Coordinates of C-alpha atoms in Angstrom, one line a residue:
Chain A
X859 CA 16.6 -74.8 38.5
X860 CA 16.5 -78.5 39.1
X861 CA 12.7 -78.3 39.9
X862 CA 11.8 -76.6 36.6
X863 CA 13.6 -78.8 34.1
X864 CA 12.2 -81.9 32.5
X865 CA 13.2 -85.3 33.8
X866 CA 15.2 -86.0 30.6
X867 CA 17.1 -82.8 30.9
X868 CA 17.8 -83.5 34.6
X869 CA 19.0 -87.0 33.9
X870 CA 21.2 -85.7 31.1
X871 CA 22.6 -83.0 33.4
X872 CA 23.4 -85.6 36.0
X873 CA 25.1 -87.7 33.5
X874 CA 27.0 -84.8 32.0
X875 CA 28.2 -83.5 35.4
X876 CA 29.2 -87.0 36.4
X877 CA 31.1 -87.5 33.1
X878 CA 33.0 -84.3 33.5
X879 CA 33.8 -85.2 37.1
X880 CA 35.0 -88.7 36.1
X881 CA 37.3 -87.2 33.5
X882 CA 38.9 -84.9 36.1
X883 CA 39.0 -87.6 38.9
X884 CA 40.6 -90.3 36.8
X885 CA 43.3 -88.1 35.2
X886 CA 43.9 -86.5 38.5
X887 CA 44.4 -89.9 40.0
X888 CA 46.9 -90.8 37.3
X889 CA 48.9 -87.6 37.8
X890 CA 48.9 -88.1 41.6
X891 CA 50.8 -91.3 41.1
X892 CA 53.8 -89.1 40.2
X893 CA 53.8 -87.4 43.5
X894 CA 57.3 -88.1 45.0
X895 CA 58.6 -89.7 41.8
X896 CA 58.9 -86.8 39.3
X897 CA 62.0 -86.2 37.2
X898 CA 62.9 -83.0 39.1
X899 CA 61.4 -81.4 42.2
X900 CA 59.8 -78.4 40.5
X901 CA 58.0 -80.7 38.1
X902 CA 57.0 -83.1 40.8
X903 CA 55.3 -80.1 42.4
X904 CA 53.8 -79.1 39.0
X905 CA 52.2 -82.4 38.2
X906 CA 50.9 -82.9 41.8
X907 CA 49.5 -79.4 41.5
X908 CA 47.6 -80.3 38.4
X909 CA 46.4 -83.5 40.0
X910 CA 45.0 -81.4 42.9
X911 CA 43.3 -78.9 40.6
X912 CA 41.7 -81.8 38.7
X913 CA 40.6 -83.4 41.9
X914 CA 39.0 -80.1 42.9
X915 CA 37.1 -80.0 39.6
X916 CA 35.9 -83.6 40.1
X917 CA 34.6 -82.7 43.5
X918 CA 32.7 -79.7 42.1
X919 CA 31.0 -81.6 39.4
X920 CA 30.3 -84.6 41.6
X921 CA 28.7 -82.4 44.3
X922 CA 26.4 -80.9 41.7
X923 CA 25.5 -84.3 40.3
X924 CA 24.9 -85.6 43.8
X925 CA 22.7 -82.6 44.7
X926 CA 20.6 -83.2 41.5
X927 CA 20.4 -87.0 42.2
X928 CA 19.4 -86.7 45.8
X929 CA 18.8 -90.1 47.7
X930 CA 21.8 -89.5 49.8
X931 CA 24.3 -89.4 46.9
X932 CA 27.5 -87.5 47.7
X933 CA 30.8 -86.8 46.0
X934 CA 32.2 -89.8 47.7
X935 CA 29.4 -92.3 46.8
X936 CA 30.0 -91.2 43.2
X937 CA 33.7 -91.6 43.3
X938 CA 33.9 -94.7 45.6
X939 CA 30.8 -96.8 45.1
X940 CA 30.4 -96.9 41.3
X941 CA 32.0 -99.7 39.3
X942 CA 33.7 -99.6 35.9
X943 CA 30.7 -99.5 33.6
X944 CA 29.2 -96.5 35.6
X945 CA 32.3 -94.4 35.0
X946 CA 32.0 -92.2 31.9
X947 CA 35.5 -90.7 31.6
X948 CA 37.1 -90.5 28.3
X949 CA 39.6 -93.3 27.6
X950 CA 42.7 -91.1 27.5
X951 CA 42.3 -90.1 31.1
X952 CA 42.8 -93.7 32.4
X953 CA 45.8 -94.6 30.3
X954 CA 48.9 -95.4 32.4
X955 CA 51.5 -92.7 33.1
X956 CA 54.3 -94.4 31.2
X957 CA 57.4 -92.1 31.0
X958 CA 57.4 -88.4 31.4
X959 CA 56.8 -87.9 27.7
X960 CA 53.6 -90.0 27.8
X961 CA 52.3 -88.2 30.8
X962 CA 53.1 -84.7 29.4
X963 CA 51.5 -85.5 26.0
X964 CA 48.4 -87.0 27.6
X965 CA 48.1 -83.9 29.7
X966 CA 48.5 -81.7 26.7
X967 CA 45.8 -83.5 24.7
X968 CA 43.4 -83.5 27.6
X969 CA 44.1 -79.9 28.8
X970 CA 43.6 -78.6 25.3
X971 CA 40.2 -80.4 25.3
X972 CA 39.2 -79.1 28.7
X973 CA 40.3 -75.6 27.8
X974 CA 38.0 -75.3 24.8
X975 CA 35.2 -77.2 26.4
X976 CA 35.2 -75.1 29.6
X977 CA 35.5 -71.9 27.6
X978 CA 32.2 -72.7 26.0
X979 CA 30.6 -74.2 29.1
X980 CA 31.0 -70.9 31.0
X981 CA 28.2 -69.6 28.7
X982 CA 26.0 -72.5 29.6
X983 CA 22.4 -71.7 30.5
X984 CA 22.9 -73.9 33.6
X985 CA 24.3 -71.5 36.1
X986 CA 26.0 -74.1 38.2
X987 CA 27.8 -75.8 35.3
X988 CA 28.8 -72.3 34.1
X989 CA 30.2 -71.4 37.5
X990 CA 32.2 -74.6 37.9
X991 CA 33.6 -74.2 34.3
X992 CA 34.6 -70.6 35.0
X993 CA 36.6 -71.6 38.1
X994 CA 38.1 -74.7 36.4
X995 CA 39.0 -72.8 33.1
X996 CA 41.5 -70.7 35.0
X997 CA 43.3 -73.8 36.3
X998 CA 43.1 -75.5 32.9
X999 CA 44.7 -72.4 31.2
X1000 CA 47.7 -73.0 33.5
X1001 CA 47.7 -76.8 32.7
X1002 CA 47.6 -76.1 29.0
X1003 CA 50.5 -73.7 29.1
X1004 CA 52.6 -76.0 31.3
X1005 CA 51.9 -79.1 29.1
X1006 CA 52.4 -77.2 25.8
X1007 CA 55.8 -76.0 27.0
X1008 CA 56.8 -79.5 28.0
X1009 CA 55.6 -81.0 24.7
X1010 CA 57.8 -78.4 22.9
X1011 CA 60.7 -78.8 25.2
X1012 CA 60.8 -82.6 24.8
X1013 CA 59.9 -82.7 21.1
X1014 CA 62.6 -80.1 20.3
X1015 CA 65.1 -81.2 23.1
X1016 CA 67.5 -84.1 22.5
X1017 CA 67.3 -87.0 20.1
X1018 CA 66.1 -89.3 22.9
X1019 CA 63.4 -86.9 24.1
X1020 CA 62.2 -86.4 20.5
X1021 CA 62.1 -90.2 20.0
X1022 CA 60.2 -90.7 23.3
X1023 CA 57.6 -88.1 22.3
X1024 CA 57.1 -89.8 19.0
X1025 CA 56.5 -93.1 20.8
X1026 CA 54.0 -91.3 23.2
X1027 CA 52.3 -89.8 20.2
X1028 CA 52.0 -93.1 18.5
X1029 CA 50.4 -94.6 21.6
X1030 CA 48.1 -91.8 22.6
X1031 CA 46.9 -90.5 19.3
X1032 CA 44.2 -93.2 18.7
X1033 CA 42.6 -92.3 22.0
X1034 CA 42.1 -88.7 21.2
X1035 CA 39.0 -89.2 19.1
X1036 CA 37.1 -90.6 22.0
X1037 CA 36.9 -87.1 23.5
X1038 CA 34.9 -85.8 20.5
X1039 CA 32.3 -88.4 20.0
X1040 CA 29.3 -86.9 21.7
X1041 CA 27.0 -89.0 23.8
X1042 CA 23.3 -88.2 24.2
X1043 CA 23.9 -86.6 27.6
X1044 CA 26.3 -84.1 26.0
X1045 CA 24.1 -83.1 23.1
X1046 CA 21.4 -81.5 25.3
X1047 CA 21.9 -77.8 25.0
X1048 CA 24.4 -76.9 27.7
X1049 CA 25.9 -74.4 25.3
X1050 CA 28.7 -76.6 24.2
X1051 CA 29.2 -77.3 20.5
X1052 CA 31.4 -80.4 20.3
X1053 CA 32.3 -79.7 16.7
X1054 CA 33.7 -76.4 17.6
X1055 CA 35.6 -77.8 20.6
X1056 CA 37.1 -80.3 18.1
X1057 CA 38.1 -77.7 15.6
X1058 CA 39.7 -75.5 18.2
X1059 CA 41.5 -78.5 19.7
X1060 CA 42.9 -79.6 16.3
X1061 CA 44.2 -76.2 15.6
X1062 CA 46.0 -76.0 18.9
X1063 CA 47.4 -79.5 18.7
X1064 CA 48.7 -78.8 15.2
X1065 CA 50.4 -75.5 16.2
X1066 CA 52.1 -77.0 19.3
X1067 CA 53.2 -80.2 17.7
X1068 CA 54.7 -78.2 14.8
X1069 CA 56.7 -76.0 17.2
X1070 CA 57.8 -79.2 19.0
X1071 CA 59.1 -80.5 15.6
X1072 CA 56.6 -83.4 15.8
X1073 CA 54.2 -84.5 13.1
X1074 CA 50.4 -84.9 13.6
X1075 CA 49.8 -88.5 12.9
X1076 CA 47.7 -89.3 9.8
X1077 CA 46.0 -92.2 11.4
X1078 CA 42.3 -91.4 11.9
X1079 CA 41.3 -94.6 13.6
X1080 CA 40.0 -94.0 17.1
X1081 CA 39.5 -96.1 20.2
X1082 CA 36.3 -95.2 21.9
X1083 CA 33.7 -96.2 24.4
X1084 CA 34.8 -94.5 27.6
X1085 CA 31.9 -92.1 27.7
X1086 CA 29.5 -95.1 27.3
X1087 CA 31.2 -96.9 30.2
X1088 CA 33.2 -99.3 28.0
X1089 CA 36.7 -98.8 29.2
X1090 CA 40.2 -100.1 28.7
X1091 CA 41.5 -102.8 31.1
X1092 CA 43.2 -100.1 33.1
X1093 CA 40.2 -98.6 34.9
X1094 CA 39.4 -101.6 36.9
X1095 CA 42.8 -101.5 38.7
X1096 CA 42.5 -97.7 39.3
X1097 CA 39.1 -98.3 41.0
X1098 CA 40.3 -101.3 43.0
X1099 CA 43.0 -99.2 44.5
X1100 CA 41.0 -96.0 44.9
X1101 CA 37.9 -97.6 46.4
X1102 CA 39.4 -100.2 48.6
X1103 CA 38.8 -98.6 52.0
X1104 CA 35.2 -97.5 51.2
X1105 CA 34.5 -101.1 50.0
X1106 CA 36.2 -102.8 53.0
X1107 CA 34.5 -100.7 55.6
X1108 CA 31.1 -99.8 54.2
X1109 CA 29.3 -96.8 55.7
X1110 CA 32.3 -95.6 57.7
X1111 CA 33.0 -91.9 58.0
X1112 CA 36.7 -90.9 57.4
Chain B
X1043 CA 93.5 -61.9 61.6
X1044 CA 91.8 -65.3 61.6
X1045 CA 91.3 -65.0 65.3
X1046 CA 89.8 -61.6 64.9
X1047 CA 87.3 -62.8 62.3
X1048 CA 86.2 -65.5 64.6
X1049 CA 85.7 -63.0 67.4
X1050 CA 83.6 -60.8 65.3
X1051 CA 81.6 -63.8 64.2
X1052 CA 80.9 -65.0 67.7
X1053 CA 80.1 -61.5 68.8
X1054 CA 77.4 -61.2 66.1
X1055 CA 76.0 -64.6 67.2
X1056 CA 76.0 -63.5 70.8
X1057 CA 74.2 -60.3 69.9
X1058 CA 71.6 -62.3 67.9
X1059 CA 72.7 -60.7 64.6
X1060 CA 71.8 -63.0 61.7
X1061 CA 74.7 -64.5 59.7
X1062 CA 74.1 -64.0 55.9
X1063 CA 75.6 -65.9 53.0
X1064 CA 78.3 -63.3 52.1
X1065 CA 79.4 -62.9 55.8
X1066 CA 82.6 -64.5 57.0
X1067 CA 81.9 -67.7 58.9
X1068 CA 84.1 -70.5 60.4
X1069 CA 84.5 -73.4 58.0
X1070 CA 83.1 -75.8 60.6
X1071 CA 79.9 -73.6 61.0
X1072 CA 79.5 -73.7 57.2
X1073 CA 79.9 -77.5 57.1
X1074 CA 77.7 -78.1 60.1
X1075 CA 74.9 -76.1 58.4
X1076 CA 75.3 -77.7 55.0
X1077 CA 75.0 -81.1 56.7
X1078 CA 72.0 -80.1 58.8
X1079 CA 70.1 -78.1 56.2
X1080 CA 70.7 -80.7 53.4
X1081 CA 69.7 -83.6 55.7
X1082 CA 66.6 -81.6 56.6
X1083 CA 65.9 -81.1 52.8
X1084 CA 66.4 -84.8 52.1
X1085 CA 64.0 -85.6 55.0
X1086 CA 61.3 -83.5 53.3
X1087 CA 61.8 -85.3 50.0
X1088 CA 62.1 -88.8 51.3
X1089 CA 59.3 -88.0 53.6
X1090 CA 57.0 -87.6 50.6
X1091 CA 57.2 -91.3 50.1
X1092 CA 55.5 -92.9 53.1
X1093 CA 52.5 -90.5 52.8
X1094 CA 52.5 -90.5 49.0
X1095 CA 52.0 -94.2 49.4
X1096 CA 48.3 -93.5 50.4
X1097 CA 47.3 -90.8 47.9
X1098 CA 45.7 -93.2 45.5
X1099 CA 44.0 -95.0 48.3
X1100 CA 42.7 -92.1 50.5
X1101 CA 39.2 -93.0 51.7
X1102 CA 37.4 -89.8 50.6
X1103 CA 37.9 -87.0 48.1
X1104 CA 38.4 -84.5 50.8
X1105 CA 41.1 -86.6 52.5
X1106 CA 42.7 -87.3 49.2
X1107 CA 42.9 -83.5 48.4
X1108 CA 44.3 -82.7 51.8
X1109 CA 46.9 -85.5 51.5
X1110 CA 48.0 -84.5 48.0
X1111 CA 48.3 -80.8 49.1
X1112 CA 50.3 -81.9 52.1
X1113 CA 52.8 -84.0 50.2
X1114 CA 53.1 -81.2 47.7
X1115 CA 53.9 -78.8 50.6
X1116 CA 56.7 -81.2 51.6
X1117 CA 58.2 -80.9 48.1
X1118 CA 58.1 -77.2 48.5
X1119 CA 59.8 -77.4 51.9
X1120 CA 62.5 -79.4 50.2
X1121 CA 62.9 -76.7 47.6
X1122 CA 63.3 -73.9 50.2
X1123 CA 65.8 -75.9 52.2
X1124 CA 67.9 -76.9 49.2
X1125 CA 68.0 -73.2 48.2
X1126 CA 69.0 -72.3 51.7
X1127 CA 71.8 -74.8 51.7
X1128 CA 72.9 -73.6 48.2
X1129 CA 73.7 -70.2 49.7
X1130 CA 76.4 -71.9 51.6
X1131 CA 78.2 -73.0 48.4
X1132 CA 77.0 -76.5 47.6
X1133 CA 74.8 -77.4 44.6
X1134 CA 71.5 -79.3 44.7
X1135 CA 73.1 -81.9 42.4
X1136 CA 75.9 -82.4 44.9
X1137 CA 73.4 -82.8 47.7
X1138 CA 71.4 -85.4 45.7
X1139 CA 74.6 -87.3 45.0
X1140 CA 75.3 -87.4 48.8
X1141 CA 71.8 -88.7 49.4
X1142 CA 71.8 -91.3 46.7
X1143 CA 75.3 -92.6 47.7
X1144 CA 74.1 -92.9 51.3
X1145 CA 76.7 -90.4 52.6
X1146 CA 74.0 -87.9 53.6
X1147 CA 71.3 -89.0 56.0
X1148 CA 67.6 -88.1 56.3
X1149 CA 65.3 -88.4 59.3
X1150 CA 65.1 -92.0 60.6
X1151 CA 61.3 -91.8 60.8
X1152 CA 60.8 -92.1 57.1
X1153 CA 62.2 -95.6 57.1
X1154 CA 59.0 -96.9 58.7
X1155 CA 56.2 -98.3 56.5
X1156 CA 52.7 -96.8 56.2
X1157 CA 50.5 -99.9 56.6
X1158 CA 47.0 -98.4 57.1
X1159 CA 45.1 -95.2 56.5
X1160 CA 45.4 -94.4 60.2
X1161 CA 49.1 -94.0 59.6
X1162 CA 48.3 -90.7 57.8
X1163 CA 46.8 -89.5 61.0
X1164 CA 49.7 -90.7 63.2
X1165 CA 52.3 -89.2 60.9
X1166 CA 50.4 -85.9 60.9
X1167 CA 50.0 -85.7 64.6
X1168 CA 53.2 -87.3 65.9
X1169 CA 55.8 -87.0 63.1
X1170 CA 54.8 -83.5 62.1
X1171 CA 54.3 -82.7 65.7
X1172 CA 57.9 -83.7 66.5
X1173 CA 59.1 -81.9 63.5
X1174 CA 57.5 -78.7 64.6
X1175 CA 58.9 -79.1 68.1
X1176 CA 62.4 -79.2 66.4
X1177 CA 61.7 -76.5 63.9
X1178 CA 60.1 -73.7 65.8
X1179 CA 63.4 -72.9 67.6
X1180 CA 65.1 -73.1 64.2
X1181 CA 63.1 -70.0 63.1
X1182 CA 65.6 -68.2 65.4
X1183 CA 68.6 -70.1 64.1
X1184 CA 71.7 -67.8 63.6
X1185 CA 71.9 -68.4 59.8
X1186 CA 69.4 -66.1 58.1
X1187 CA 68.4 -68.2 55.1
X1188 CA 67.8 -71.2 57.2
X1189 CA 65.8 -69.3 59.8
X1190 CA 63.6 -67.7 57.1
X1191 CA 63.0 -71.0 55.4
X1192 CA 61.9 -72.4 58.7
X1193 CA 59.3 -69.7 59.3
X1194 CA 57.6 -70.6 56.1
X1195 CA 57.9 -74.3 56.7
X1196 CA 56.5 -74.1 60.3
X1197 CA 53.3 -72.4 59.1
X1198 CA 52.5 -75.2 56.8
X1199 CA 53.6 -77.9 59.2
X1200 CA 51.3 -76.8 62.0
X1201 CA 48.4 -77.0 59.5
X1202 CA 49.5 -80.5 58.6
X1203 CA 49.7 -81.5 62.2
X1204 CA 46.1 -80.4 62.9
X1205 CA 44.9 -82.3 59.9
X1206 CA 46.6 -85.4 61.2
X1207 CA 45.0 -85.1 64.6
X1208 CA 41.7 -84.6 62.9
X1209 CA 42.1 -87.9 61.0
X1210 CA 42.8 -89.7 64.3
X1211 CA 39.9 -88.0 66.0
X1212 CA 37.5 -89.1 63.2
X1213 CA 38.8 -92.7 63.4
X1214 CA 38.6 -92.8 67.2
X1215 CA 34.9 -91.7 67.0
X1216 CA 34.2 -94.2 64.2
X1217 CA 33.5 -97.9 64.2
X1218 CA 35.4 -100.6 66.1
X1219 CA 37.6 -101.4 63.2
X1220 CA 38.5 -97.7 62.7
X1221 CA 39.4 -97.3 66.4
X1222 CA 41.6 -100.4 66.2
X1223 CA 43.2 -99.0 63.1
X1224 CA 44.0 -95.7 64.9
X1225 CA 45.4 -97.4 68.0
X1226 CA 47.5 -99.8 65.9
X1227 CA 49.0 -96.8 64.1
X1228 CA 49.9 -95.1 67.4
X1229 CA 51.5 -98.3 68.6
X1230 CA 53.8 -98.4 65.6
X1231 CA 54.6 -94.6 65.3
X1232 CA 55.0 -93.5 68.9
X1233 CA 58.5 -94.7 69.6
X1234 CA 60.0 -93.9 66.2
X1235 CA 58.5 -90.4 66.7
X1236 CA 60.2 -89.7 69.9
X1237 CA 63.4 -91.1 68.4
X1238 CA 63.2 -88.2 65.9
X1239 CA 64.8 -85.9 68.5
X1240 CA 68.0 -87.8 68.1
X1241 CA 70.3 -89.4 70.7
X1242 CA 70.2 -88.5 74.3
X1243 CA 72.2 -85.4 75.3
X1244 CA 75.2 -87.3 76.5
X1245 CA 75.4 -89.2 73.2
X1246 CA 75.1 -86.1 71.1
X1247 CA 78.6 -84.7 70.5
X1248 CA 77.6 -81.7 68.2
X1249 CA 75.1 -80.2 70.6
X1250 CA 77.4 -78.0 72.6
X1251 CA 79.0 -76.3 69.6
X1252 CA 75.6 -76.0 67.8
X1253 CA 74.2 -74.3 70.8
X1254 CA 77.2 -71.9 71.1
X1255 CA 76.6 -71.0 67.4
X1256 CA 72.9 -70.7 68.1
X1257 CA 72.0 -73.2 65.4
X1258 CA 70.4 -75.2 68.1
X1259 CA 68.4 -73.6 71.0
X1260 CA 67.4 -76.6 73.0
X1261 CA 69.0 -80.0 73.6
X1262 CA 67.5 -83.2 72.2
X1263 CA 66.3 -84.3 75.5
X1264 CA 64.6 -81.0 76.4
X1265 CA 62.7 -81.0 73.1
X1266 CA 61.8 -84.7 73.5
X1267 CA 60.4 -84.1 77.0
X1268 CA 58.3 -81.1 75.8
X1269 CA 56.9 -83.3 73.0
X1270 CA 56.0 -86.2 75.4
X1271 CA 54.3 -83.8 77.7
X1272 CA 52.1 -82.4 75.0
X1273 CA 51.2 -85.8 73.4
X1274 CA 50.5 -87.5 76.7
X1275 CA 47.7 -84.9 77.2
X1276 CA 46.4 -84.8 73.7
X1277 CA 46.1 -88.6 73.4
X1278 CA 43.4 -88.4 76.1
X1279 CA 41.2 -86.3 73.7
X1280 CA 41.5 -89.2 71.3
X1281 CA 40.5 -91.8 73.8
X1282 CA 43.5 -93.8 72.7
X1283 CA 46.7 -94.7 74.5
X1284 CA 50.4 -94.3 73.9
X1285 CA 52.2 -97.6 74.0
X1286 CA 54.3 -96.9 77.0
X1287 CA 53.4 -98.5 80.4
X1288 CA 55.9 -96.2 82.2
X1289 CA 54.3 -93.1 80.9
X1290 CA 53.1 -91.3 84.1
X1291 CA 52.8 -87.7 85.4
X1292 CA 55.6 -86.8 87.7
X1293 CA 54.4 -84.1 90.1
X1294 CA 57.9 -83.2 91.4
X1295 CA 59.4 -82.8 88.0
X1296 CA 56.3 -81.2 86.5
X1297 CA 56.8 -83.5 83.5
X1298 CA 55.7 -86.9 82.3
X1299 CA 58.1 -89.7 83.0
X1300 CA 58.5 -92.2 80.1
X1301 CA 60.0 -95.6 79.5
X1302 CA 63.4 -96.5 78.0
X1303 CA 63.9 -95.9 74.3
X1304 CA 65.2 -98.7 72.2
X1305 CA 68.4 -97.2 71.0
X1306 CA 69.6 -100.3 69.3
X1307 CA 66.7 -100.0 66.9
X1308 CA 67.4 -96.3 66.4
X1309 CA 71.0 -97.0 65.4
X1310 CA 70.0 -99.9 63.2
X1311 CA 67.6 -97.6 61.3
X1312 CA 70.0 -94.8 61.1
X1313 CA 72.7 -97.1 59.7
X1314 CA 70.4 -98.4 57.0
X1315 CA 68.6 -101.4 58.5
X1316 CA 65.2 -100.0 59.1
X1317 CA 62.1 -101.6 57.5
X1318 CA 62.1 -99.3 54.4
X1319 CA 65.6 -97.8 54.1
X1320 CA 66.3 -99.6 50.9
X1321 CA 62.9 -99.0 49.4
X1322 CA 63.0 -95.3 50.1
X1323 CA 66.5 -94.8 48.7
X1324 CA 65.8 -96.9 45.7
X1325 CA 62.6 -94.9 45.0
X1326 CA 64.6 -91.6 45.1
X1327 CA 67.4 -93.0 42.9
X1328 CA 64.9 -94.4 40.4
X1329 CA 63.1 -91.1 40.1
X1330 CA 66.4 -89.3 39.6
X1331 CA 67.8 -91.8 37.1
X1332 CA 64.5 -92.2 35.2
X1333 CA 64.3 -88.4 35.0
X1334 CA 67.8 -87.9 33.6
X1335 CA 66.7 -87.7 30.0
X1336 CA 64.0 -85.2 30.9
X1337 CA 66.5 -82.9 32.6
X1338 CA 68.9 -83.3 29.6
X1339 CA 66.2 -82.5 27.2
X1340 CA 65.2 -79.4 29.2
X1341 CA 68.8 -78.1 29.2
X1342 CA 69.3 -78.9 25.5
X1343 CA 66.2 -77.0 24.6
X1344 CA 67.2 -74.0 26.8
X1345 CA 70.6 -74.0 25.1
X1346 CA 69.0 -74.0 21.7
X1347 CA 66.8 -71.1 22.5
X1348 CA 69.7 -69.1 24.0
X1349 CA 71.8 -69.5 20.9
X1350 CA 68.8 -68.7 18.6
X1351 CA 68.4 -65.5 20.5
X1352 CA 72.0 -64.6 20.1
X1353 CA 71.7 -65.1 16.3
X1354 CA 68.6 -63.0 16.1

């Protein structure tokens, strides 16, 4: 396929696959920080499991982007040798874990986004993107169920958990819009209609927050820029930590 | 009557019939198993920390995935083992309380720090290797739930061990800095690993009873020797050395001789003075305390749902 498409399409495809990989890698990295520190063993396993799924998705997207790029690019050069402005993940993925409420709500917002996005992407005319989305969608369905249940449990749990969910909601809400502002590399016809993803997402969020006795914030202001490579201050630290060995020992095999 | 029960019990043990949770067992057998299984479970959970320390810094996506999966496996092992211990009439919360208060121990090895990526290799090869050496005989332990848990644990452990060896092999074939990193890791992990088998046989008071009850099948020193013999050969494939100048093949014994173990260090670490004892315990306590509101919310929600169901 790569041989027959125009250079613009190819470049957009590389950007798009990299962006999807970045989303998965960065949120996977955040979730992996919980490993060994979760509130209860079963949930320690669950959040690490989600991290591992996301890492797997990142690898799939990166491998495809690297194959299209050529020039010796690999999943690891993409993950370890790009700097902050080159990363195109949506902002919400890079936000700190905070408490369990913040982590769970971030996961819910993001999983709902991935769920509707991948559902459409499976019908993409690009066979490789469609195949990756098909595999990933099964995992994301699990992530969405898990995070929805936790949002409900904490929202409708104790006074304290309800309060913590409200605080998380207040913090995270302004970062949700970033997911739905399409960049040029997304608008190429990969069979995804961002407006529909957004509509489906909003409906799901409303339904789950309602069941969790939480209120959808009225604030419509949105922080954005992640998809353009303009990030929060958090991403630089993530990369410094993640990339240190590759940077300290260039060219080594691990 | 009491005597009779004990005879029946020992007879079952002698005939290799598994003891199950509802069977009569001597109180001392129950207590010994609770201690051993819970400490084993705690080791899995505390053992997530030294390796978890490198998940965010793993040098390739493949290595990162493997490490994350491995640490997750350890959490799973902890779960099996806590469940096995619970069949003996103790709750997971009680066991946590014992861990957090310092009354229950966990393996001394996890009080050592992971200072470089090569430590992930050394832990896989040596620490998991020593664990397997200890655990394979436990698959035949007389208490059914423990033995069955160990069968599952050992399958995953041996996979981890091969991964660890592969990390070291890759490093040992890499550049000079990587080779040095690997050697440095072996230098730091070798002695603590062979201490994992516990005190020498003449310092190990529980061994005789545990062997009579078939909880233990080999003595500490027997297992340690087996481990040394295997590692002394495998290290040659790596082109690295073990930090013991006395390590030599003894033709007459058919085993490797090895140098004296620093038992002062061992007892210091066991009694709380290793390099990371405080950090490890504090990390576990912090996770537990920070998670209290989450567990309370989950119970409150479950209660709410239960009473709603009753009304409906």
